[in-house]
CSV table of C-alpha atoms and ligand atoms in Angstrom, one decimal:
chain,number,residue,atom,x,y,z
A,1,UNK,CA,-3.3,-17.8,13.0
A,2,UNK,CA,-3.7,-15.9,16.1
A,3,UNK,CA,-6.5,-12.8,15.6
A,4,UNK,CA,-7.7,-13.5,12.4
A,5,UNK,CA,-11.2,-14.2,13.3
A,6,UNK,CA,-11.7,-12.1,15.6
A,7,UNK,CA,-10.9,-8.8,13.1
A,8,UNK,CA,-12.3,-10.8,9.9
A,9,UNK,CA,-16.0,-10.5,11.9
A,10,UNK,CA,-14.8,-6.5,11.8
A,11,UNK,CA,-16.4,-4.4,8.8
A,12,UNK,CA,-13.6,-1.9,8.7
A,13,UNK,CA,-10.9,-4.3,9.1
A,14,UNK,CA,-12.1,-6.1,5.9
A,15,UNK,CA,-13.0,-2.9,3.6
A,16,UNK,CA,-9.0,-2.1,4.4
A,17,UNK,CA,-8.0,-5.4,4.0
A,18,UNK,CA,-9.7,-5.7,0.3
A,19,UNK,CA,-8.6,-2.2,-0.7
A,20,UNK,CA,-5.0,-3.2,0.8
A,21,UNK,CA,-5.3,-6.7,-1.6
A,22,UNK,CA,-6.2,-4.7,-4.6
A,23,UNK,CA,-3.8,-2.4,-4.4
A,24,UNK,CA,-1.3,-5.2,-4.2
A,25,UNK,CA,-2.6,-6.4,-7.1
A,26,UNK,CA,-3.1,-3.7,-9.4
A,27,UNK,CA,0.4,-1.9,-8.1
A,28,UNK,CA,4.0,-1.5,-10.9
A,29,UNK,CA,5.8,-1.3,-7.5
A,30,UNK,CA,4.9,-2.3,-4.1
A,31,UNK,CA,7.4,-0.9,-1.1
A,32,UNK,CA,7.0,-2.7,2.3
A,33,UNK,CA,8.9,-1.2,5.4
A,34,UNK,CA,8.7,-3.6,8.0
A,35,UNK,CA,9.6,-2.8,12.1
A,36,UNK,CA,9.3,-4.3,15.6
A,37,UNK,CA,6.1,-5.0,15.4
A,38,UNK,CA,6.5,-7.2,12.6
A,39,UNK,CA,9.0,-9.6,14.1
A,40,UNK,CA,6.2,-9.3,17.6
A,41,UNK,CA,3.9,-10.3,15.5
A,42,UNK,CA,6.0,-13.7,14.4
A,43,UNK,CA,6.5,-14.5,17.6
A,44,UNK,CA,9.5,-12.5,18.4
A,45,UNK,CA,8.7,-9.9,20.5
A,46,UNK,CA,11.1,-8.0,22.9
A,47,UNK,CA,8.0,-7.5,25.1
A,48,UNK,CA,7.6,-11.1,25.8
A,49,UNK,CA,8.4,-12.1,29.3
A,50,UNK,CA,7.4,-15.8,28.4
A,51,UNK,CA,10.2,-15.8,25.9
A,52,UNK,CA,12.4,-13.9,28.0
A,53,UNK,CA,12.7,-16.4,30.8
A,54,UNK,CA,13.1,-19.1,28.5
A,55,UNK,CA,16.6,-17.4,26.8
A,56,UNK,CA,17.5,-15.5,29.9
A,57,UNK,CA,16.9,-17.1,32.5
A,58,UNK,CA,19.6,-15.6,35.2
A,59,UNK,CA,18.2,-11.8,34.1
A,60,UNK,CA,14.9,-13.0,34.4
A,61,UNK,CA,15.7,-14.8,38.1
A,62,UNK,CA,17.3,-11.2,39.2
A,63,UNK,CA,13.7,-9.6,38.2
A,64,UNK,CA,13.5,-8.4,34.5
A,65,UNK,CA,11.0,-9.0,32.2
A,66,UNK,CA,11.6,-8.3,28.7
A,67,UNK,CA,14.8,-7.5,26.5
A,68,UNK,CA,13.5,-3.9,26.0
A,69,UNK,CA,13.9,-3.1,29.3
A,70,UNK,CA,17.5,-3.5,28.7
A,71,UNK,CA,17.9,-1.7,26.0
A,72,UNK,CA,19.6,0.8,28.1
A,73,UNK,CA,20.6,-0.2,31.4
A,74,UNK,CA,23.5,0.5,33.5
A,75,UNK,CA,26.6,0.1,32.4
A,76,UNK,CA,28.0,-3.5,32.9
A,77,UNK,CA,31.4,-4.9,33.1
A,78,UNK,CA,32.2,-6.8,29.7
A,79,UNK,CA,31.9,-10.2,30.8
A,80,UNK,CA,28.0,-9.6,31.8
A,81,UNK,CA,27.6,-7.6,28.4
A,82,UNK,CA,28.9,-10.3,26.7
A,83,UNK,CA,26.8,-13.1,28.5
A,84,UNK,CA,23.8,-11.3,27.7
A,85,UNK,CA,24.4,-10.4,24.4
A,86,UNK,CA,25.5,-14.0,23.3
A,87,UNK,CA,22.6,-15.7,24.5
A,88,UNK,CA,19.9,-12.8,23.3
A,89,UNK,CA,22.0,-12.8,19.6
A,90,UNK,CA,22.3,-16.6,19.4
A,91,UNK,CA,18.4,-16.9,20.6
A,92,UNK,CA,16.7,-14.6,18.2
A,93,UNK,CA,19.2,-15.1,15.2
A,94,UNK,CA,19.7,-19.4,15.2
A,95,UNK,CA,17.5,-20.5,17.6
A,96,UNK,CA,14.3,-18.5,16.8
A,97,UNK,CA,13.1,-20.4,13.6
A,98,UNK,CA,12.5,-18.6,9.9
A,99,UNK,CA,9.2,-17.4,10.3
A,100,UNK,CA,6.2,-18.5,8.7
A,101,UNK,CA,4.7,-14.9,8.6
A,102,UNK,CA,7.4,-13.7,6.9
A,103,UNK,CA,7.5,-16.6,4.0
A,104,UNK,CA,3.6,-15.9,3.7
A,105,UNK,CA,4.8,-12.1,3.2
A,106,UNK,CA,6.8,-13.1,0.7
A,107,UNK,CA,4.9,-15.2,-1.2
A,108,UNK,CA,2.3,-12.2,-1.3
A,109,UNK,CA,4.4,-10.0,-3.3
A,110,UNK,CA,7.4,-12.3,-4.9
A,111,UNK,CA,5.8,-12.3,-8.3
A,112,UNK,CA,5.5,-8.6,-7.9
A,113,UNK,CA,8.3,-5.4,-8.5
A,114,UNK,CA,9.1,-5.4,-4.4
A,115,UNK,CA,11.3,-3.8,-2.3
A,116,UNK,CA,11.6,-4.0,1.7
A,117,UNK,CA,13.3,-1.8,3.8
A,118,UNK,CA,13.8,-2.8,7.7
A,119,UNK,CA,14.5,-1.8,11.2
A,120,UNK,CA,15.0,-5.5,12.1
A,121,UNK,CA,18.3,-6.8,13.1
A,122,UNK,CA,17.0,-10.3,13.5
A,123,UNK,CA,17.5,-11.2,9.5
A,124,UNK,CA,14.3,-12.9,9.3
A,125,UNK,CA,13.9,-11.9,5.6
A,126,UNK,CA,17.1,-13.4,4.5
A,127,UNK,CA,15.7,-16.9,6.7
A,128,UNK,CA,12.8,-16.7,5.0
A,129,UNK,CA,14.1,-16.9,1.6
A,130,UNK,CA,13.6,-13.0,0.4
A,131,UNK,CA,15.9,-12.1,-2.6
A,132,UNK,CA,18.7,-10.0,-0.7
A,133,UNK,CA,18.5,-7.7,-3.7
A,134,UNK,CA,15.4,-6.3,-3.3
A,135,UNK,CA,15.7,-6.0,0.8
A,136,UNK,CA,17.9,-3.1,2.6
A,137,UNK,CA,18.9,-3.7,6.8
A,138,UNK,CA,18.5,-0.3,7.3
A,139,UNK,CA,20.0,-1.1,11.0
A,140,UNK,CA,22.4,-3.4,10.0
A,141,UNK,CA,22.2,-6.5,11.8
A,142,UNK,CA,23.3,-9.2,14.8
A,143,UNK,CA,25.7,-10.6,12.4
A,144,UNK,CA,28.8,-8.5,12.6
A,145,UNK,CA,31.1,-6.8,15.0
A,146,UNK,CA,32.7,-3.5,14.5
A,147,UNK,CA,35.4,-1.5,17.0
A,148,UNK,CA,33.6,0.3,19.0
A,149,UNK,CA,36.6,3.0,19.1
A,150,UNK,CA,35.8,3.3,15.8
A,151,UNK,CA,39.7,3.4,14.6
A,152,UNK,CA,38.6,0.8,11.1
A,153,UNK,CA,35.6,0.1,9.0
A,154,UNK,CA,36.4,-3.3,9.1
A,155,UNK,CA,33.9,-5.6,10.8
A,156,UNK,CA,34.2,-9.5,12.2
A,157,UNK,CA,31.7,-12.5,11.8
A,158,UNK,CA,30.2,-12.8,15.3
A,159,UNK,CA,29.0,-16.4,15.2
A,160,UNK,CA,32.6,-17.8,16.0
A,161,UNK,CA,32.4,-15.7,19.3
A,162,UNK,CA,29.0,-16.9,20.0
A,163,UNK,CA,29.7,-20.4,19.6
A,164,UNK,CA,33.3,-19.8,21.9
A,165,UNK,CA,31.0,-17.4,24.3
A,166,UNK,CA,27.7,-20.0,24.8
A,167,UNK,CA,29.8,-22.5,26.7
A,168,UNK,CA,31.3,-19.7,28.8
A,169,UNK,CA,28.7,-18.2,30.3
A,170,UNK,CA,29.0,-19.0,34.3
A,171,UNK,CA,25.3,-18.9,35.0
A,172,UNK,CA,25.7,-18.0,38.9
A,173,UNK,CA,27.2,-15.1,37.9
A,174,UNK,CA,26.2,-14.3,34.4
A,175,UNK,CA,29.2,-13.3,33.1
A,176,UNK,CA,31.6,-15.0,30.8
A,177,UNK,CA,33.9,-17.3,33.2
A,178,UNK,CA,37.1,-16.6,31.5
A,179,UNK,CA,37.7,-13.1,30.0
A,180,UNK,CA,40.6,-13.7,27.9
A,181,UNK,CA,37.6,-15.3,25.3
A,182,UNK,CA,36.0,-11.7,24.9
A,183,UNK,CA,36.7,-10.1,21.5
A,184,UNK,CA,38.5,-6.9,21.7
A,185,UNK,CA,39.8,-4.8,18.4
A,186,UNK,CA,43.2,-6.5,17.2
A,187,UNK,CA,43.9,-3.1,16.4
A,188,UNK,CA,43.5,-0.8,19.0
A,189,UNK,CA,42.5,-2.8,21.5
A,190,UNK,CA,38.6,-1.2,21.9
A,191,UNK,CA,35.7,-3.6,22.8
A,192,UNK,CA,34.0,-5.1,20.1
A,193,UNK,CA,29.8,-4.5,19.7
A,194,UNK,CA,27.4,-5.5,17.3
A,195,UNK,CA,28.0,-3.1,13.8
A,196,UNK,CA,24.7,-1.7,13.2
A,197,UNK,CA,24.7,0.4,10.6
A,198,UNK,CA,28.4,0.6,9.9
A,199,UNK,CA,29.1,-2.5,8.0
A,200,UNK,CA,30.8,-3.1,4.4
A,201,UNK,CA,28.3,-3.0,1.6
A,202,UNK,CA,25.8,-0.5,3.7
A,203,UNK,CA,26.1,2.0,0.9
A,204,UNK,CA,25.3,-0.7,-1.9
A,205,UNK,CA,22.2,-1.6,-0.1
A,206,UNK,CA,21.3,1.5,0.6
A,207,UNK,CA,21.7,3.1,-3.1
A,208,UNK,CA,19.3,-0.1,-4.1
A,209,UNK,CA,16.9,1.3,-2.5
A,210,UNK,CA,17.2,5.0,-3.3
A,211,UNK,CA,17.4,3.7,-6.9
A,212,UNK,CA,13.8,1.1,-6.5
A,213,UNK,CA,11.9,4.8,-4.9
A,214,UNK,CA,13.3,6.8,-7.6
A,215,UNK,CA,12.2,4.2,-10.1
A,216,UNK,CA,8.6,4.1,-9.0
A,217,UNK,CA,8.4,7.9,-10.5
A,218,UNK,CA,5.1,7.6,-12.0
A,219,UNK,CA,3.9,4.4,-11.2
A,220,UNK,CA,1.4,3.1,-9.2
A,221,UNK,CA,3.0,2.5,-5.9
A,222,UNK,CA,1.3,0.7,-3.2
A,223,UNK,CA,3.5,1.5,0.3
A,224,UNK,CA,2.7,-1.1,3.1
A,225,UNK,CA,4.2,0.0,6.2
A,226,UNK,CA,4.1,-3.3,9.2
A,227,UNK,CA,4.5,-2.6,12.9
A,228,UNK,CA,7.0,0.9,12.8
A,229,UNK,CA,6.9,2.6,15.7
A,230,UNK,CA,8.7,5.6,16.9
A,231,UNK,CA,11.7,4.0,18.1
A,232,UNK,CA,13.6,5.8,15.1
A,233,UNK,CA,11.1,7.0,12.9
A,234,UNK,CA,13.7,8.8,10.5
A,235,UNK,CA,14.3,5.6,8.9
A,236,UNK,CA,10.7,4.3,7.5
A,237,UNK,CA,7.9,6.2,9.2
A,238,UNK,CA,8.8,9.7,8.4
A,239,UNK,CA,10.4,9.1,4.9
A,240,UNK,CA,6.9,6.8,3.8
A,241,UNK,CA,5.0,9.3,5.1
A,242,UNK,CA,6.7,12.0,2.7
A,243,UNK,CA,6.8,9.8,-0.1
A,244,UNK,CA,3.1,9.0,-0.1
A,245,UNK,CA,2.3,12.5,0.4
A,246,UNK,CA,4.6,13.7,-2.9
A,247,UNK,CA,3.8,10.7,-5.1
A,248,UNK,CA,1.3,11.5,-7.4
A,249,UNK,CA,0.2,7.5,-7.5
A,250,UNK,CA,0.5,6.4,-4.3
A,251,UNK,CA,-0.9,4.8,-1.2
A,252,UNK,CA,0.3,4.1,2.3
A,253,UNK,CA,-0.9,1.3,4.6
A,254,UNK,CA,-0.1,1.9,7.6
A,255,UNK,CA,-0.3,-1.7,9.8
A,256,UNK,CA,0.4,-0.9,13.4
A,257,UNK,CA,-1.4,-2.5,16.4
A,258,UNK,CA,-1.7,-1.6,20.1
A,259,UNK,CA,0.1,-3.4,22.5
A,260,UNK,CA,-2.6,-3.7,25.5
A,261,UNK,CA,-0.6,-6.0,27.5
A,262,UNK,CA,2.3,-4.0,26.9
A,263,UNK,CA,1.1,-0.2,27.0
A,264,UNK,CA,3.0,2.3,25.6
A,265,UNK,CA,4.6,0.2,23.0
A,266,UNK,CA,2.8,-0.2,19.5
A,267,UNK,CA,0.0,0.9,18.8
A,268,UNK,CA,0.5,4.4,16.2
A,269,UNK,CA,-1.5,3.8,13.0
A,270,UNK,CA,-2.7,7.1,12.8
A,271,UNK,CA,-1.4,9.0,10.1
A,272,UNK,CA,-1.3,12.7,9.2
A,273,UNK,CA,-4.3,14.5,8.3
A,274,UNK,CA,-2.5,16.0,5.1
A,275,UNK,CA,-2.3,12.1,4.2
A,276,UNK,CA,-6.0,12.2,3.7
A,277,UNK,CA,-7.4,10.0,0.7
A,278,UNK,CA,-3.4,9.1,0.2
A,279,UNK,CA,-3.0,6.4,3.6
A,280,UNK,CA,-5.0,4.0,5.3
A,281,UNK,CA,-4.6,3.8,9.3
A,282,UNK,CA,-4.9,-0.1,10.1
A,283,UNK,CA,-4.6,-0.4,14.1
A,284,UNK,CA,-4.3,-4.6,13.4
A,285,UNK,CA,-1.6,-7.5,14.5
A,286,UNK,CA,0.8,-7.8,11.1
A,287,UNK,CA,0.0,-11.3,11.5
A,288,UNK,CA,-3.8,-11.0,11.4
A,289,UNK,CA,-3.3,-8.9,8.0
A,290,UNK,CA,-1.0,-10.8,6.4
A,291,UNK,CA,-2.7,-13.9,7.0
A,292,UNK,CA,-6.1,-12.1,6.0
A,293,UNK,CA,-4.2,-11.2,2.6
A,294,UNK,CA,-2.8,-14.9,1.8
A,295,UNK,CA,-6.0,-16.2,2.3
A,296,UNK,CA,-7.6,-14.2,0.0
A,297,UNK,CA,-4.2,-14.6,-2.5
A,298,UNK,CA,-4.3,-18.3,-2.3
A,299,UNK,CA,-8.1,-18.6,-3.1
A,300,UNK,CA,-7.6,-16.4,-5.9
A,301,UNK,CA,-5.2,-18.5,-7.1
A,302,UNK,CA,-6.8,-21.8,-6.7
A,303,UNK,CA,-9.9,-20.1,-8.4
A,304,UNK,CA,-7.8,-19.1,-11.8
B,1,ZN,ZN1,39.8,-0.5,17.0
């Protein structure tokens, strides 16, 4: 696995690694918020300009580099929204495979009291084999459509579109070749988008997790936070960082490494000084901890 040499030679990378693996250990509860920089770190990164001209190759041709650089772009007439959007949703959701860095997180903490909360749209827990139960889409994800003018709460399966849109794409162009395929709201006629957030059982997955943070009350919590940025820090950073500063059992390890081929992006394990003796800054690749940790698990095990 890619790094994991290179920070097991570092002293402070394994003093935080071994105090990270007993606190997994000894922990009632362990809370893992997972971000971007997780799914970068399993090979899915929206940095990647390798990957990108692989799934996108007119976008690429026509000069950009990485889906994040569209994350906001000009406004696009909806057959080009919808030829990029089918073949960036089709790639990372069924042709980007279940992670193995994300079945080794699991495996670290399934015989444990768990629960994850996630940024990530690309539903790599529920690939990998997580119990839906104990995880909560904070974002929602790529899998649903709502009405964008908002007039129902109903949402729609997007896969049938994908596989009707996939064929469609004119790739001299880029846009879908015939427009009457495009989904629009059968009710008020609206375009359709992807329904983050707004989809039905939201407020069941949500109350799960409210209910697992009220029940670690206290217990000894171990909080492992893996590659959140500040892209929307109201929905792990912020609320981890004021949970490990109230809890009266609790530590917070914060996993978060620094893009250098992409600055700017990553790269924010520092935590606040009021954290002090509470958090543990780790400026490492998710991958190179994780794989650190199930090392050490599986020799454990072997060793019992
Ligand atoms: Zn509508």
């Amino acid at each position: 696995m890619k790094n994991t040499h290179e920070f097991e030679d570092n002293k402070e990378f394994r003093e935080a690694i071994e105090n990270l693996a007993e606190w997994l250990k000894t922990a009632d509860k362990i809370l893992i918020g997972a971000g971007a920089g997780l799914s970068a770190a399993a090979g899915l990164s929206y940095l990647d300009e390798e990957l990108f001209k692989q799934f996108q190759p007119e976008m690429a041709a026509w000069g950009y580099r990485y889906p994040y650089e569209l994350f906001q772009h000009e406004p696009w007439p909806q057959a080009r929204e919808w030829a990029y959007n089918v073949r960036h949703i089709h790639f990372v959701r069924y042709v980007f495979p279940p992670a193995e860095l994300y079945k080794k997180l699991r495996k670290l903490v399934e015989d444990k009291d768990f629960f994850v909360i996630t940024s990530n749209c690309d539903r790599q827990f529920m690939r990998t084999g997580f119990p839906m139960e104990r995880v909560f889409e904070a974002q929602g994800s790529y899998d649903r459509l709502r009405c964008t003018g908002r007039c129902t709460r109903e949402t729609w399966e997007i896969k049938p579109y994908l596989d009707k849109l996939l064929p469609l794409i004119d790739s001299e162009t880029f846009m879908i070749a015939d427009e009457s395929a495009i989904p629009y709201c059968p009710y008020c006629g609206a375009p359709l988008a992807t329904a983050f957030r707004a989809f039905e059982g939201y407020k069941e997955e949500r109350q799960r997790y409210v209910d697992f943070v009220e029940s670690t009350v206290g217990k000894k919590l171990c909080i492992l936070e893996l590659g959140v940025g500040f892209n929307t820090p109201v929905v792990i950073r912020w609320p981890f960082e004021r949970l490990a500063y109230y809890h009266n059992h609790a530590h917070l390890f914060r996993v978060n490494k620094e893009y250098k081929e992409w600055p700017g992006h990553g790269g924010y394990p520092m935590v606040p000084r009021e954290l002090k003796g509470k958090a543990t800054e780790m400026p490492y690749d998710a991958a190179a901890v994780i794989e650190s940790l199930y090392q050490r698990k599986y020799f454990t095990d072997k060793d019992e």
